[in-house]
Amino acid sequence: MKPYVGILLTSLLLFGCSATQKEAEQDLRDPSVELKQTSIRNSTAIDDDTCYKYQRSLLHENLQDDYDRLYGALLHHEASVLLDCSVPYVMTLFDAVTFDHPELFWSNYEYNYKESEDKKSVTLYPSYAYDKKESAALQKQVDAVASPLLQKAREKQGDYEKVKFLYDWIIDHTDYVNKEENNQNMLSVLLDQEAVCAGYSKSFKYLLDQLDIPNAVILVQVIENPDEYHVVNMVQMDKAWYYLDPTFGDIKIEKSYANYRYAYFGMTSEEMENIYTPQQEIKKTTAVKDSFFYHEGAYLKGYDEDQITAIIASNINNPNPCLAIKCDSRQTYEQVKQLLRSQHIFNLFENAGYNPQEFEYYSLDENYCFFLNYW
């Protein structure tokens, strides 16, 4: 073996967020590994069979064996693990495991390694934020929060209501704070209630996994800031895939616009790619029936003043009048924007039985949404 390589590698860290991914093209050998069961997995902790392992599915078949070996090592706080791959693959494997398994909160996302002389295998030495005893104690604290939350979620009818309940809970109970402790794991949301995007997304996945709702953490870059790495969630509702971003849903905009958070709930892949650039393979999606706007009757399939009037009428008795409207296309969006810029919108208010003196609106060009306050 070569002498110890004195390099500390860090897995993808998401603050708002930078990273380097390496790739290599070479044949990999097929390793074999026997995974043990863990005693820390109980109550709200997740079985490996329950977890939806999207990142694993994207790996080459031979790399999937290394994924399993690395998962087993992190699960049991092992001091080292032999991987039958070359060094450039290590970061990809580490990120895949920790994206698929947010319950491994004790991983410190750092490791050292030793490379074999033939460069076909690597011995990895993971770093842990918490030892086994500390991890077990923290898991009990997580259980105390997650168990009643999941019980309430299970009482909801259908995937949409379950997912929306958890999405709302995370946003309502979390502040976006860029801090060091636990900022890459689910503890930042479930215990600390202060997180960056990794905490939002991984805690969401952790909870969805336990409801047996297929989902994944997806690495993206924000188009408006290409130096910023970010993560969103890909979630299956009623057998169709959607994209959700609880981090962006928690943005505090200048004015208070009710339902703003749902602009990032139930996006199609096209809408998602108007905002982010995926850094990995994603599922192409077109479904809209489990978007918030579709459920609320506020999804416009073409420019329709009768439907807009009906949306206004349905909000008249709201103590804090606010409209939330989503358009099916750029063309429809531009037509609605023109309506809002003209006096004709007041005619629709009048037709709905309401006569506001003023209104203001906030628009999102990327996903064709409008939010209106009026008084």
PDB file of C-alpha atoms in Angstrom, residues 10 39 58 122 145 151 171 180 190 208 226 232 262 309 335:
ATOM      1  CA  THR A  10     -14.912  16.988   2.453  1.00  0.00           C
ATOM      2  CA  SER A  39     -29.519  -1.281  17.175  1.00  0.00           C
ATOM      3  CA  LEU A  58     -27.969   6.607 -10.706  1.00  0.00           C
ATOM      4  CA  VAL A 122      -9.338   3.117  -1.506  1.00  0.00           C
ATOM      5  CA  VAL A 145     -40.267  15.504  17.656  1.00  0.00           C
ATOM      6  CA  GLN A 151     -48.766  10.568  13.415  1.00  0.00           C
ATOM      7  CA  ILE A 171     -41.174  26.125   6.920  1.00  0.00           C
ATOM      8  CA  GLU A 180     -21.679  25.640  11.616  1.00  0.00           C
ATOM      9  CA  LEU A 190     -35.826  18.778  13.782  1.00  0.00           C
ATOM     10  CA  LEU A 208     -41.222  11.470   3.772  1.00  0.00           C
ATOM     11  CA  PRO A 226     -24.319  29.942 -10.799  1.00  0.00           C
ATOM     12  CA  VAL A 232     -34.303  20.588  -3.770  1.00  0.00           C
ATOM     13  CA  TYR A 262     -46.414  27.223  -2.612  1.00  0.00           C
ATOM     14  CA  THR A 309     -63.169  36.353 -11.402  1.00  0.00           C
ATOM     15  CA  GLN A 335     -51.510  38.044 -20.424  1.00  0.00           C
TER      16      GLN A 335
END
